[in-house]
Amino acid sequence: MDQLLPSCLQSKGINLHSSYNRREGGAGPAEGITIVVNGRPISVPTTGTTIASSPYSLHNVDGNHVIFNNGSPIKEVTLPPSPRYYSLKTARGVEYRKIALLHGSRCLASTVLQQCTYWHSPERCTFCGIELSLQSHATSTQKTPEELAEVAKAASQLDGISHVTLTTGTQADASFELEYLAACSALIKAETNLPIHVQCMPPRHVRSLELLKESGVDTIGIHIECFDQKILKKAAPCKARIDLKHYITVWSECIRLFGFNQVSSFLIAGLGEKNRATIDGASLLCELGVYPFIVPLRPIPGTLLERHAPPDTDHIIPLYQEVASLLKAAGLSWKNSKAGCVRCGACSGLPDFEHG
Ligand code: SF4
């Protein structure tokens, strides 16, 4: 049961007692709460149209955090403490938490450019909430390398963060996007020496990825999101336009630059795709040395998929089991990833099946 609990929580979500805070909007685990179950941080949805029907709820019982299932206590858990760096501001008065957030329990994450060229177009990804946190003033449009390095240094010293994730909205000028990620990475690395993960669209010219390597990036995510082409066209039209052969070229170049197990691709479960397509795609990724990071759909309020439900456990658990076998056969593991979403693992149940 313990092995399945994180997946069940991510499929159903959890109702919070009124004493808990919520965060809404964003590009990553945008709304929700991080709960530590058996020492592993799990990001669990707390808002959305399906949460009210979830049997799970979180209560504070005599100072302890306890998960209830249909009104009965089933598991005592912990919550990561609010990071100390959240109380700080830059010299210009920008709150540190508007520059980068704690994800999981040890990962500092920032969307360095919070706008996407596809946001106001029909090609916008249906699951993405990148500009929602701008609308709610929870973050700023652009984080400077100096701000990011300052926050990373403080978060490392005050809160023991051990790796950094930098993502970005897709920019009309792809060279600018990569150069900006590189500039941010170089300064963070110079100031903290922390392992850094970046995420970006597959660049047209693979040689441009060398810039990221030279700037100190350790791991990279090039996310295809879905291997079912019909579903991808509906869910992420801007990604479906890119030929699979080009993704493979980019993943291969990333493996050459960053190494085996240091490259990943998100595969979202619950978009309407067949599990077979995801498993075949995951198999292809494993052959290349790329980690297929299976994540359940997170229907963030305000996104085009806000009324969808996350995948049921009957759908996602067999997927985790099959992909975990592929990972094992290929010698890939979240434990060997140096930084980023795979290293953190909080948005997926897959790590629970890798060694089960
Ligand atoms: S390309 Fe898609 S996933 Fe990426 S920021 Fe734009 S809308 Fe979001």
mmCIF file of N, CA and C in Angstrom, residues 8-135:
data_model
loop_
_atom_site.group_PDB
_atom_site.id
_atom_site.type_symbol
_atom_site.label_atom_id
_atom_site.label_comp_id
_atom_site.label_asym_id
_atom_site.label_seq_id
_atom_site.Cartn_x
_atom_site.Cartn_y
_atom_site.Cartn_z
ATOM 1 N N CYS A 8 -1.656 7.121 -5.798
ATOM 2 C CA CYS A 8 -3.079 7.325 -5.489
ATOM 3 C C CYS A 8 -3.341 8.789 -5.171
ATOM 4 N N LEU A 9 -2.460 9.393 -4.389
ATOM 5 C CA LEU A 9 -2.643 10.808 -4.023
ATOM 6 C C LEU A 9 -2.563 11.698 -5.256
ATOM 7 N N GLN A 10 -1.629 11.378 -6.179
ATOM 8 C CA GLN A 10 -1.492 12.216 -7.372
ATOM 9 C C GLN A 10 -2.661 12.021 -8.333
ATOM 10 N N SER A 11 -3.274 10.845 -8.319
ATOM 11 C CA SER A 11 -4.434 10.609 -9.186
ATOM 12 C C SER A 11 -5.702 11.254 -8.649
ATOM 13 N N LYS A 12 -5.851 11.212 -7.352
ATOM 14 C CA LYS A 12 -7.105 11.719 -6.751
ATOM 15 C C LYS A 12 -6.976 13.137 -6.221
ATOM 16 N N GLY A 13 -5.758 13.539 -5.829
ATOM 17 C CA GLY A 13 -5.589 14.814 -5.144
ATOM 18 C C GLY A 13 -5.949 14.674 -3.679
ATOM 19 N N ILE A 14 -5.745 15.762 -2.951
ATOM 20 C CA ILE A 14 -6.012 15.691 -1.518
ATOM 21 C C ILE A 14 -6.731 16.961 -1.064
ATOM 22 N N ASN A 15 -7.723 16.781 -0.201
ATOM 23 C CA ASN A 15 -8.430 17.932 0.380
ATOM 24 C C ASN A 15 -7.675 18.386 1.624
ATOM 25 N N LEU A 16 -7.394 19.671 1.657
ATOM 26 C CA LEU A 16 -6.631 20.197 2.790
ATOM 27 C C LEU A 16 -7.553 20.779 3.838
ATOM 28 N N HIS A 17 -7.242 20.487 5.069
ATOM 29 C CA HIS A 17 -7.930 21.176 6.164
ATOM 30 C C HIS A 17 -7.613 22.663 6.031
ATOM 31 N N SER A 18 -8.488 23.522 6.485
ATOM 32 C CA SER A 18 -8.347 24.971 6.248
ATOM 33 C C SER A 18 -7.066 25.565 6.830
ATOM 34 N N SER A 19 -6.359 24.854 7.689
ATOM 35 C CA SER A 19 -5.147 25.422 8.293
ATOM 36 C C SER A 19 -3.941 25.376 7.350
ATOM 37 N N TYR A 20 -4.071 24.725 6.159
ATOM 38 C CA TYR A 20 -2.937 24.625 5.248
ATOM 39 C C TYR A 20 -3.016 25.685 4.155
ATOM 40 N N ASN A 21 -1.813 26.164 3.720
ATOM 41 C CA ASN A 21 -1.744 27.161 2.640
ATOM 42 C C ASN A 21 -1.744 26.486 1.289
ATOM 43 N N ARG A 22 -2.216 27.206 0.259
ATOM 44 C CA ARG A 22 -2.178 26.700 -1.111
ATOM 45 C C ARG A 22 -1.392 27.669 -1.992
ATOM 46 N N ARG A 23 -0.812 27.144 -3.094
ATOM 47 C CA ARG A 23 -0.212 27.993 -4.112
ATOM 48 C C ARG A 23 -0.947 27.717 -5.411
ATOM 49 N N GLU A 24 -1.272 28.768 -6.146
ATOM 50 C CA GLU A 24 -2.025 28.559 -7.388
ATOM 51 C C GLU A 24 -1.297 29.155 -8.569
ATOM 52 N N GLY A 25 -1.375 28.472 -9.751
ATOM 53 C CA GLY A 25 -0.815 28.988 -10.999
ATOM 54 C C GLY A 25 0.660 28.694 -11.137
ATOM 55 N N GLY A 26 1.147 28.578 -12.392
ATOM 56 C CA GLY A 26 2.565 28.371 -12.623
ATOM 57 C C GLY A 26 2.815 27.316 -13.665
ATOM 58 N N ALA A 27 4.091 27.028 -13.903
ATOM 59 C CA ALA A 27 4.442 26.109 -14.986
ATOM 60 C C ALA A 27 4.778 24.715 -14.479
ATOM 61 N N GLY A 28 5.247 24.595 -13.269
ATOM 62 C CA GLY A 28 5.674 23.287 -12.760
ATOM 63 C C GLY A 28 4.544 22.651 -11.976
ATOM 64 N N PRO A 29 4.853 22.088 -10.803
ATOM 65 C CA PRO A 29 3.790 21.551 -9.961
ATOM 66 C C PRO A 29 3.022 22.739 -9.386
ATOM 67 N N ALA A 30 2.220 23.370 -10.253
ATOM 68 C CA ALA A 30 1.814 24.754 -10.054
ATOM 69 C C ALA A 30 0.936 24.975 -8.830
ATOM 70 N N GLU A 31 -0.057 24.151 -8.649
ATOM 71 C CA GLU A 31 -0.829 24.295 -7.440
ATOM 72 C C GLU A 31 -0.567 23.024 -6.655
ATOM 73 N N GLY A 32 -0.907 23.023 -5.403
ATOM 74 C CA GLY A 32 -0.718 21.771 -4.684
ATOM 75 C C GLY A 32 0.179 21.916 -3.483
ATOM 76 N N ILE A 33 0.525 20.767 -2.949
ATOM 77 C CA ILE A 33 1.293 20.747 -1.709
ATOM 78 C C ILE A 33 2.350 19.643 -1.824
ATOM 79 N N THR A 34 3.483 19.870 -1.183
ATOM 80 C CA THR A 34 4.497 18.811 -1.128
ATOM 81 C C THR A 34 4.367 18.084 0.202
ATOM 82 N N ILE A 35 4.198 16.771 0.105
ATOM 83 C CA ILE A 35 4.053 15.926 1.292
ATOM 84 C C ILE A 35 5.206 14.921 1.273
ATOM 85 N N VAL A 36 5.838 14.724 2.397
ATOM 86 C CA VAL A 36 6.925 13.740 2.434
ATOM 87 C C VAL A 36 6.367 12.420 2.966
ATOM 88 N N VAL A 37 6.358 11.416 2.064
ATOM 89 C CA VAL A 37 5.824 10.092 2.409
ATOM 90 C C VAL A 37 7.007 9.117 2.448
ATOM 91 N N ASN A 38 7.231 8.512 3.579
ATOM 92 C CA ASN A 38 8.362 7.581 3.745
ATOM 93 C C ASN A 38 9.679 8.200 3.276
ATOM 94 N N GLY A 39 9.882 9.470 3.572
ATOM 95 C CA GLY A 39 11.153 10.130 3.241
ATOM 96 C C GLY A 39 11.216 10.675 1.827
ATOM 97 N N ARG A 40 10.181 10.415 0.999
ATOM 98 C CA ARG A 40 10.219 10.899 -0.385
ATOM 99 C C ARG A 40 9.208 12.035 -0.570
ATOM 100 N N PRO A 41 9.672 13.209 -1.098
ATOM 101 C CA PRO A 41 8.713 14.296 -1.312
ATOM 102 C C PRO A 41 7.810 13.990 -2.510
ATOM 103 N N ILE A 42 6.522 14.238 -2.341
ATOM 104 C CA ILE A 42 5.536 13.995 -3.392
ATOM 105 C C ILE A 42 4.732 15.276 -3.583
ATOM 106 N N SER A 43 4.593 15.706 -4.825
ATOM 107 C CA SER A 43 3.766 16.872 -5.106
ATOM 108 C C SER A 43 2.347 16.402 -5.419
ATOM 109 N N VAL A 44 1.385 16.901 -4.648
ATOM 110 C CA VAL A 44 0.005 16.395 -4.734
ATOM 111 C C VAL A 44 -0.946 17.550 -5.047
ATOM 112 N N PRO A 45 -1.843 17.365 -6.049
ATOM 113 C CA PRO A 45 -2.796 18.432 -6.347
ATOM 114 C C PRO A 45 -3.778 18.685 -5.211
ATOM 115 N N THR A 46 -4.094 19.958 -5.017
ATOM 116 C CA THR A 46 -5.040 20.322 -3.956
ATOM 117 C C THR A 46 -6.208 21.150 -4.480
ATOM 118 N N THR A 47 -6.093 21.590 -5.739
ATOM 119 C CA THR A 47 -7.206 22.356 -6.313
ATOM 120 C C THR A 47 -7.533 21.770 -7.676
ATOM 121 N N GLY A 48 -8.733 22.086 -8.145
ATOM 122 C CA GLY A 48 -9.158 21.532 -9.435
ATOM 123 C C GLY A 48 -10.534 20.926 -9.265
ATOM 124 N N THR A 49 -11.144 20.648 -10.410
ATOM 125 C CA THR A 49 -12.557 20.258 -10.375
ATOM 126 C C THR A 49 -12.783 18.882 -9.746
ATOM 127 N N THR A 50 -11.747 18.026 -9.727
ATOM 128 C CA THR A 50 -11.969 16.660 -9.243
ATOM 129 C C THR A 50 -11.604 16.468 -7.767
ATOM 130 N N ILE A 51 -10.985 17.467 -7.179
ATOM 131 C CA ILE A 51 -10.451 17.281 -5.814
ATOM 132 C C ILE A 51 -11.571 17.011 -4.797
ATOM 133 N N ALA A 52 -12.698 17.686 -4.978
ATOM 134 C CA ALA A 52 -13.777 17.547 -3.982
ATOM 135 C C ALA A 52 -14.206 16.090 -3.823
ATOM 136 N N SER A 53 -14.083 15.293 -4.892
ATOM 137 C CA SER A 53 -14.521 13.897 -4.794
ATOM 138 C C SER A 53 -13.394 12.961 -4.336
ATOM 139 N N SER A 54 -12.210 13.530 -4.054
ATOM 140 C CA SER A 54 -11.107 12.673 -3.581
ATOM 141 C C SER A 54 -11.418 12.126 -2.177
ATOM 142 N N PRO A 55 -11.106 10.854 -1.940
ATOM 143 C CA PRO A 55 -11.328 10.320 -0.585
ATOM 144 C C PRO A 55 -10.245 10.764 0.406
ATOM 145 N N TYR A 56 -9.177 11.405 -0.126
ATOM 146 C CA TYR A 56 -8.036 11.728 0.737
ATOM 147 C C TYR A 56 -8.142 13.143 1.298
ATOM 148 N N SER A 57 -7.738 13.272 2.548
ATOM 149 C CA SER A 57 -7.680 14.600 3.157
ATOM 150 C C SER A 57 -6.488 14.645 4.116
ATOM 151 N N LEU A 58 -5.994 15.864 4.296
ATOM 152 C CA LEU A 58 -4.833 16.052 5.179
ATOM 153 C C LEU A 58 -5.270 16.883 6.383
ATOM 154 N N HIS A 59 -4.935 16.367 7.551
ATOM 155 C CA HIS A 59 -5.357 17.037 8.798
ATOM 156 C C HIS A 59 -4.165 17.178 9.736
ATOM 157 N N ASN A 60 -4.259 18.197 10.550
ATOM 158 C CA ASN A 60 -3.273 18.369 11.602
ATOM 159 C C ASN A 60 -3.869 17.772 12.875
ATOM 160 N N VAL A 61 -3.259 16.656 13.310
ATOM 161 C CA VAL A 61 -3.783 15.975 14.504
ATOM 162 C C VAL A 61 -2.744 16.099 15.612
ATOM 163 N N ASP A 62 -3.056 16.934 16.572
ATOM 164 C CA ASP A 62 -2.136 17.161 17.703
ATOM 165 C C ASP A 62 -0.729 17.520 17.230
ATOM 166 N N GLY A 63 -0.658 18.364 16.196
ATOM 167 C CA GLY A 63 0.654 18.807 15.702
ATOM 168 C C GLY A 63 1.285 17.872 14.689
ATOM 169 N N ASN A 64 0.639 16.757 14.383
ATOM 170 C CA ASN A 64 1.170 15.825 13.372
ATOM 171 C C ASN A 64 0.307 15.897 12.116
ATOM 172 N N HIS A 65 0.965 15.727 10.951
ATOM 173 C CA HIS A 65 0.230 15.751 9.685
ATOM 174 C C HIS A 65 -0.211 14.322 9.348
ATOM 175 N N VAL A 66 -1.513 14.155 9.202
ATOM 176 C CA VAL A 66 -2.040 12.795 8.996
ATOM 177 C C VAL A 66 -2.947 12.773 7.766
ATOM 178 N N ILE A 67 -2.711 11.777 6.888
ATOM 179 C CA ILE A 67 -3.579 11.582 5.730
ATOM 180 C C ILE A 67 -4.740 10.680 6.151
ATOM 181 N N PHE A 68 -5.940 11.109 5.764
ATOM 182 C CA PHE A 68 -7.146 10.314 6.008
ATOM 183 C C PHE A 68 -7.665 9.802 4.672
ATOM 184 N N ASN A 69 -8.210 8.604 4.672
ATOM 185 C CA ASN A 69 -8.881 8.041 3.497
ATOM 186 C C ASN A 69 -10.328 7.754 3.907
ATOM 187 N N ASN A 70 -11.269 8.435 3.252
ATOM 188 C CA ASN A 70 -12.685 8.287 3.609
ATOM 189 C C ASN A 70 -12.924 8.439 5.115
ATOM 190 N N GLY A 71 -12.244 9.411 5.693
ATOM 191 C CA GLY A 71 -12.490 9.745 7.095
ATOM 192 C C GLY A 71 -11.676 8.953 8.101
ATOM 193 N N SER A 72 -10.868 7.975 7.632
ATOM 194 C CA SER A 72 -10.055 7.188 8.575
ATOM 195 C C SER A 72 -8.571 7.518 8.395
ATOM 196 N N PRO A 73 -7.847 7.678 9.491
ATOM 197 C CA PRO A 73 -6.409 7.986 9.364
ATOM 198 C C PRO A 73 -5.647 6.801 8.778
ATOM 199 N N ILE A 74 -4.783 7.066 7.776
ATOM 200 C CA ILE A 74 -4.042 5.944 7.170
ATOM 201 C C ILE A 74 -2.531 6.127 7.219
ATOM 202 N N LYS A 75 -2.066 7.394 7.340
ATOM 203 C CA LYS A 75 -0.617 7.553 7.245
ATOM 204 C C LYS A 75 -0.200 8.896 7.847
ATOM 205 N N GLU A 76 0.798 8.826 8.719
ATOM 206 C CA GLU A 76 1.376 10.073 9.206
ATOM 207 C C GLU A 76 2.485 10.486 8.243
ATOM 208 N N VAL A 77 2.498 11.744 7.853
ATOM 209 C CA VAL A 77 3.493 12.233 6.902
ATOM 210 C C VAL A 77 4.137 13.491 7.468
ATOM 211 N N THR A 78 5.125 14.018 6.743
ATOM 212 C CA THR A 78 5.691 15.309 7.158
ATOM 213 C C THR A 78 5.570 16.284 6.002
ATOM 214 N N LEU A 79 5.680 17.552 6.302
ATOM 215 C CA LEU A 79 5.694 18.592 5.269
ATOM 216 C C LEU A 79 7.042 19.290 5.359
ATOM 217 N N PRO A 80 7.680 19.590 4.200
ATOM 218 C CA PRO A 80 8.940 20.332 4.279
ATOM 219 C C PRO A 80 8.674 21.691 4.936
ATOM 220 N N PRO A 81 9.568 22.149 5.800
ATOM 221 C CA PRO A 81 9.339 23.458 6.425
ATOM 222 C C PRO A 81 9.362 24.560 5.372
ATOM 223 N N SER A 82 8.643 25.655 5.633
ATOM 224 C CA SER A 82 8.683 26.789 4.699
ATOM 225 C C SER A 82 10.131 27.265 4.601
ATOM 226 N N PRO A 83 10.671 27.398 3.387
ATOM 227 C CA PRO A 83 12.089 27.753 3.266
ATOM 228 C C PRO A 83 12.391 29.109 3.901
ATOM 229 N N ARG A 84 13.531 29.195 4.539
ATOM 230 C CA ARG A 84 13.889 30.452 5.200
ATOM 231 C C ARG A 84 14.150 31.563 4.184
ATOM 232 N N TYR A 85 14.639 31.166 2.992
ATOM 233 C CA TYR A 85 14.943 32.210 2.003
ATOM 234 C C TYR A 85 13.679 32.914 1.504
ATOM 235 N N TYR A 86 12.495 32.325 1.718
ATOM 236 C CA TYR A 86 11.244 32.954 1.278
ATOM 237 C C TYR A 86 11.002 34.307 1.966
ATOM 238 N N SER A 87 11.639 34.528 3.102
ATOM 239 C CA SER A 87 11.390 35.789 3.817
ATOM 240 C C SER A 87 12.302 36.916 3.319
ATOM 241 N N LEU A 88 13.196 36.614 2.372
ATOM 242 C CA LEU A 88 14.177 37.628 1.938
ATOM 243 C C LEU A 88 13.733 38.340 0.662
ATOM 244 N N LYS A 89 14.351 39.526 0.432
ATOM 245 C CA LYS A 89 14.103 40.324 -0.777
ATOM 246 C C LYS A 89 15.442 40.768 -1.349
ATOM 247 N N THR A 90 15.459 41.048 -2.651
ATOM 248 C CA THR A 90 16.675 41.604 -3.257
ATOM 249 C C THR A 90 16.793 43.074 -2.850
ATOM 250 N N ALA A 91 17.946 43.676 -3.164
ATOM 251 C CA ALA A 91 18.157 45.098 -2.833
ATOM 252 C C ALA A 91 17.095 45.960 -3.512
ATOM 253 N N ARG A 92 16.562 45.489 -4.671
ATOM 254 C CA ARG A 92 15.526 46.264 -5.379
ATOM 255 C C ARG A 92 14.120 45.932 -4.878
ATOM 256 N N GLY A 93 14.041 45.126 -3.822
ATOM 257 C CA GLY A 93 12.736 44.864 -3.202
ATOM 258 C C GLY A 93 11.951 43.707 -3.803
ATOM 259 N N VAL A 94 12.595 42.884 -4.648
ATOM 260 C CA VAL A 94 11.880 41.738 -5.221
ATOM 261 C C VAL A 94 11.965 40.565 -4.238
ATOM 262 N N GLU A 95 10.820 40.028 -3.880
ATOM 263 C CA GLU A 95 10.821 38.885 -2.948
ATOM 264 C C GLU A 95 11.526 37.696 -3.598
ATOM 265 N N TYR A 96 12.377 37.029 -2.834
ATOM 266 C CA TYR A 96 13.112 35.869 -3.368
ATOM 267 C C TYR A 96 12.156 34.800 -3.899
ATOM 268 N N ARG A 97 10.993 34.644 -3.225
ATOM 269 C CA ARG A 97 10.074 33.571 -3.632
ATOM 270 C C ARG A 97 9.416 33.862 -4.981
ATOM 271 N N LYS A 98 9.511 35.151 -5.423
ATOM 272 C CA LYS A 98 8.992 35.472 -6.760
ATOM 273 C C LYS A 98 10.038 35.181 -7.838
ATOM 274 N N ILE A 99 11.251 34.863 -7.409
ATOM 275 C CA ILE A 99 12.334 34.579 -8.359
ATOM 276 C C ILE A 99 12.505 33.067 -8.527
ATOM 277 N N ALA A 100 12.432 32.336 -7.434
ATOM 278 C CA ALA A 100 12.588 30.871 -7.520
ATOM 279 C C ALA A 100 11.894 30.221 -6.330
ATOM 280 N N LEU A 101 11.286 29.065 -6.588
ATOM 281 C CA LEU A 101 10.548 28.341 -5.549
ATOM 282 C C LEU A 101 11.258 27.037 -5.186
ATOM 283 N N LEU A 102 10.961 26.574 -3.990
ATOM 284 C CA LEU A 102 11.430 25.241 -3.608
ATOM 285 C C LEU A 102 10.483 24.203 -4.214
ATOM 286 N N HIS A 103 11.017 23.252 -4.960
ATOM 287 C CA HIS A 103 10.233 22.112 -5.446
ATOM 288 C C HIS A 103 10.710 20.861 -4.718
ATOM 289 N N GLY A 104 9.768 19.988 -4.361
ATOM 290 C CA GLY A 104 10.174 18.820 -3.586
ATOM 291 C C GLY A 104 10.763 19.292 -2.273
ATOM 292 N N SER A 105 11.901 18.704 -1.887
ATOM 293 C CA SER A 105 12.499 19.160 -0.639
ATOM 294 C C SER A 105 13.896 19.743 -0.810
ATOM 295 N N ARG A 106 14.548 19.540 -2.001
ATOM 296 C CA ARG A 106 15.922 20.034 -2.144
ATOM 297 C C ARG A 106 16.173 20.773 -3.452
ATOM 298 N N CYS A 107 15.131 20.986 -4.259
ATOM 299 C CA CYS A 107 15.334 21.548 -5.601
ATOM 300 C C CYS A 107 14.828 22.988 -5.682
ATOM 301 N N LEU A 108 15.697 23.885 -6.145
ATOM 302 C CA LEU A 108 15.301 25.269 -6.377
ATOM 303 C C LEU A 108 14.900 25.394 -7.843
ATOM 304 N N ALA A 109 13.688 25.903 -8.103
ATOM 305 C CA ALA A 109 13.191 25.916 -9.478
ATOM 306 C C ALA A 109 12.733 27.304 -9.883
ATOM 307 N N SER A 110 13.083 27.677 -11.106
ATOM 308 C CA SER A 110 12.663 28.983 -11.608
ATOM 309 C C SER A 110 12.309 28.897 -13.087
ATOM 310 N N THR A 111 11.260 29.644 -13.460
ATOM 311 C CA THR A 111 10.947 29.830 -14.876
ATOM 312 C C THR A 111 11.569 31.167 -15.246
ATOM 313 N N VAL A 112 12.705 31.127 -15.915
ATOM 314 C CA VAL A 112 13.508 32.356 -16.071
ATOM 315 C C VAL A 112 12.831 33.368 -16.994
ATOM 316 N N LEU A 113 12.101 32.864 -17.996
ATOM 317 C CA LEU A 113 11.318 33.742 -18.883
ATOM 318 C C LEU A 113 9.881 33.241 -18.812
ATOM 319 N N GLN A 114 9.016 34.030 -18.176
ATOM 320 C CA GLN A 114 7.691 33.521 -17.780
ATOM 321 C C GLN A 114 6.633 33.730 -18.861
ATOM 322 N N GLN A 115 7.060 34.098 -20.069
ATOM 323 C CA GLN A 115 6.092 34.225 -21.162
ATOM 324 C C GLN A 115 6.458 33.257 -22.272
ATOM 325 N N CYS A 116 5.421 32.837 -23.011
ATOM 326 C CA CYS A 116 5.646 31.873 -24.093
ATOM 327 C C CYS A 116 5.053 32.434 -25.373
ATOM 328 N N THR A 117 5.796 32.278 -26.427
ATOM 329 C CA THR A 117 5.346 32.809 -27.715
ATOM 330 C C THR A 117 4.042 32.161 -28.189
ATOM 331 N N TYR A 118 3.711 31.002 -27.645
ATOM 332 C CA TYR A 118 2.495 30.296 -28.072
ATOM 333 C C TYR A 118 1.286 30.563 -27.176
ATOM 334 N N TRP A 119 1.495 31.327 -26.085
ATOM 335 C CA TRP A 119 0.440 31.448 -25.070
ATOM 336 C C TRP A 119 -0.864 32.016 -25.640
ATOM 337 N N HIS A 120 -0.735 33.032 -26.490
ATOM 338 C CA HIS A 120 -1.947 33.656 -27.050
ATOM 339 C C HIS A 120 -2.228 33.135 -28.451
ATOM 340 N N SER A 121 -1.840 31.901 -28.718
ATOM 341 C CA SER A 121 -2.051 31.342 -30.059
ATOM 342 C C SER A 121 -2.747 29.987 -29.938
ATOM 343 N N PRO A 122 -3.256 29.476 -31.049
ATOM 344 C CA PRO A 122 -3.896 28.152 -30.996
ATOM 345 C C PRO A 122 -2.888 27.027 -30.739
ATOM 346 N N GLU A 123 -1.608 27.363 -30.783
ATOM 347 C CA GLU A 123 -0.577 26.332 -30.581
ATOM 348 C C GLU A 123 -0.157 26.175 -29.111
ATOM 349 N N ARG A 124 -0.773 26.930 -28.247
ATOM 350 C CA ARG A 124 -0.453 26.833 -26.802
ATOM 351 C C ARG A 124 -0.721 25.409 -26.295
ATOM 352 N N CYS A 125 0.123 24.933 -25.424
ATOM 353 C CA CYS A 125 -0.055 23.581 -24.873
ATOM 354 C C CYS A 125 -1.221 23.602 -23.875
ATOM 355 N N THR A 126 -2.089 22.628 -24.010
ATOM 356 C CA THR A 126 -3.343 22.650 -23.245
ATOM 357 C C THR A 126 -3.136 22.425 -21.745
ATOM 358 N N PHE A 127 -2.010 21.791 -21.377
ATOM 359 C CA PHE A 127 -1.765 21.452 -19.968
ATOM 360 C C PHE A 127 -0.949 22.523 -19.256
ATOM 361 N N CYS A 128 -0.487 23.533 -19.993
ATOM 362 C CA CYS A 128 0.515 24.456 -19.447
ATOM 363 C C CYS A 128 -0.117 25.670 -18.790
ATOM 364 N N GLY A 129 0.474 26.098 -17.678
ATOM 365 C CA GLY A 129 -0.047 27.264 -16.955
ATOM 366 C C GLY A 129 0.992 28.360 -16.810
ATOM 367 N N ILE A 130 1.925 28.447 -17.787
ATOM 368 C CA ILE A 130 3.098 29.303 -17.574
ATOM 369 C C ILE A 130 2.769 30.759 -17.249
ATOM 370 N N GLU A 131 1.759 31.329 -17.894
ATOM 371 C CA GLU A 131 1.524 32.759 -17.655
ATOM 372 C C GLU A 131 0.486 33.016 -16.560
ATOM 373 N N LEU A 132 -0.043 31.942 -15.972
ATOM 374 C CA LEU A 132 -1.063 32.142 -14.931
ATOM 375 C C LEU A 132 -0.467 32.796 -13.687
ATOM 376 N N SER A 133 0.766 32.403 -13.346
ATOM 377 C CA SER A 133 1.360 32.978 -12.134
ATOM 378 C C SER A 133 1.786 34.429 -12.362
ATOM 379 N N LEU A 134 1.926 34.821 -13.624
ATOM 380 C CA LEU A 134 2.174 36.251 -13.914
ATOM 381 C C LEU A 134 0.909 37.044 -13.647
ATOM 382 N N GLN A 135 -0.210 36.462 -14.129
ATOM 383 C CA GLN A 135 -1.500 37.149 -13.938
ATOM 384 C C GLN A 135 -1.814 37.343 -12.455
#
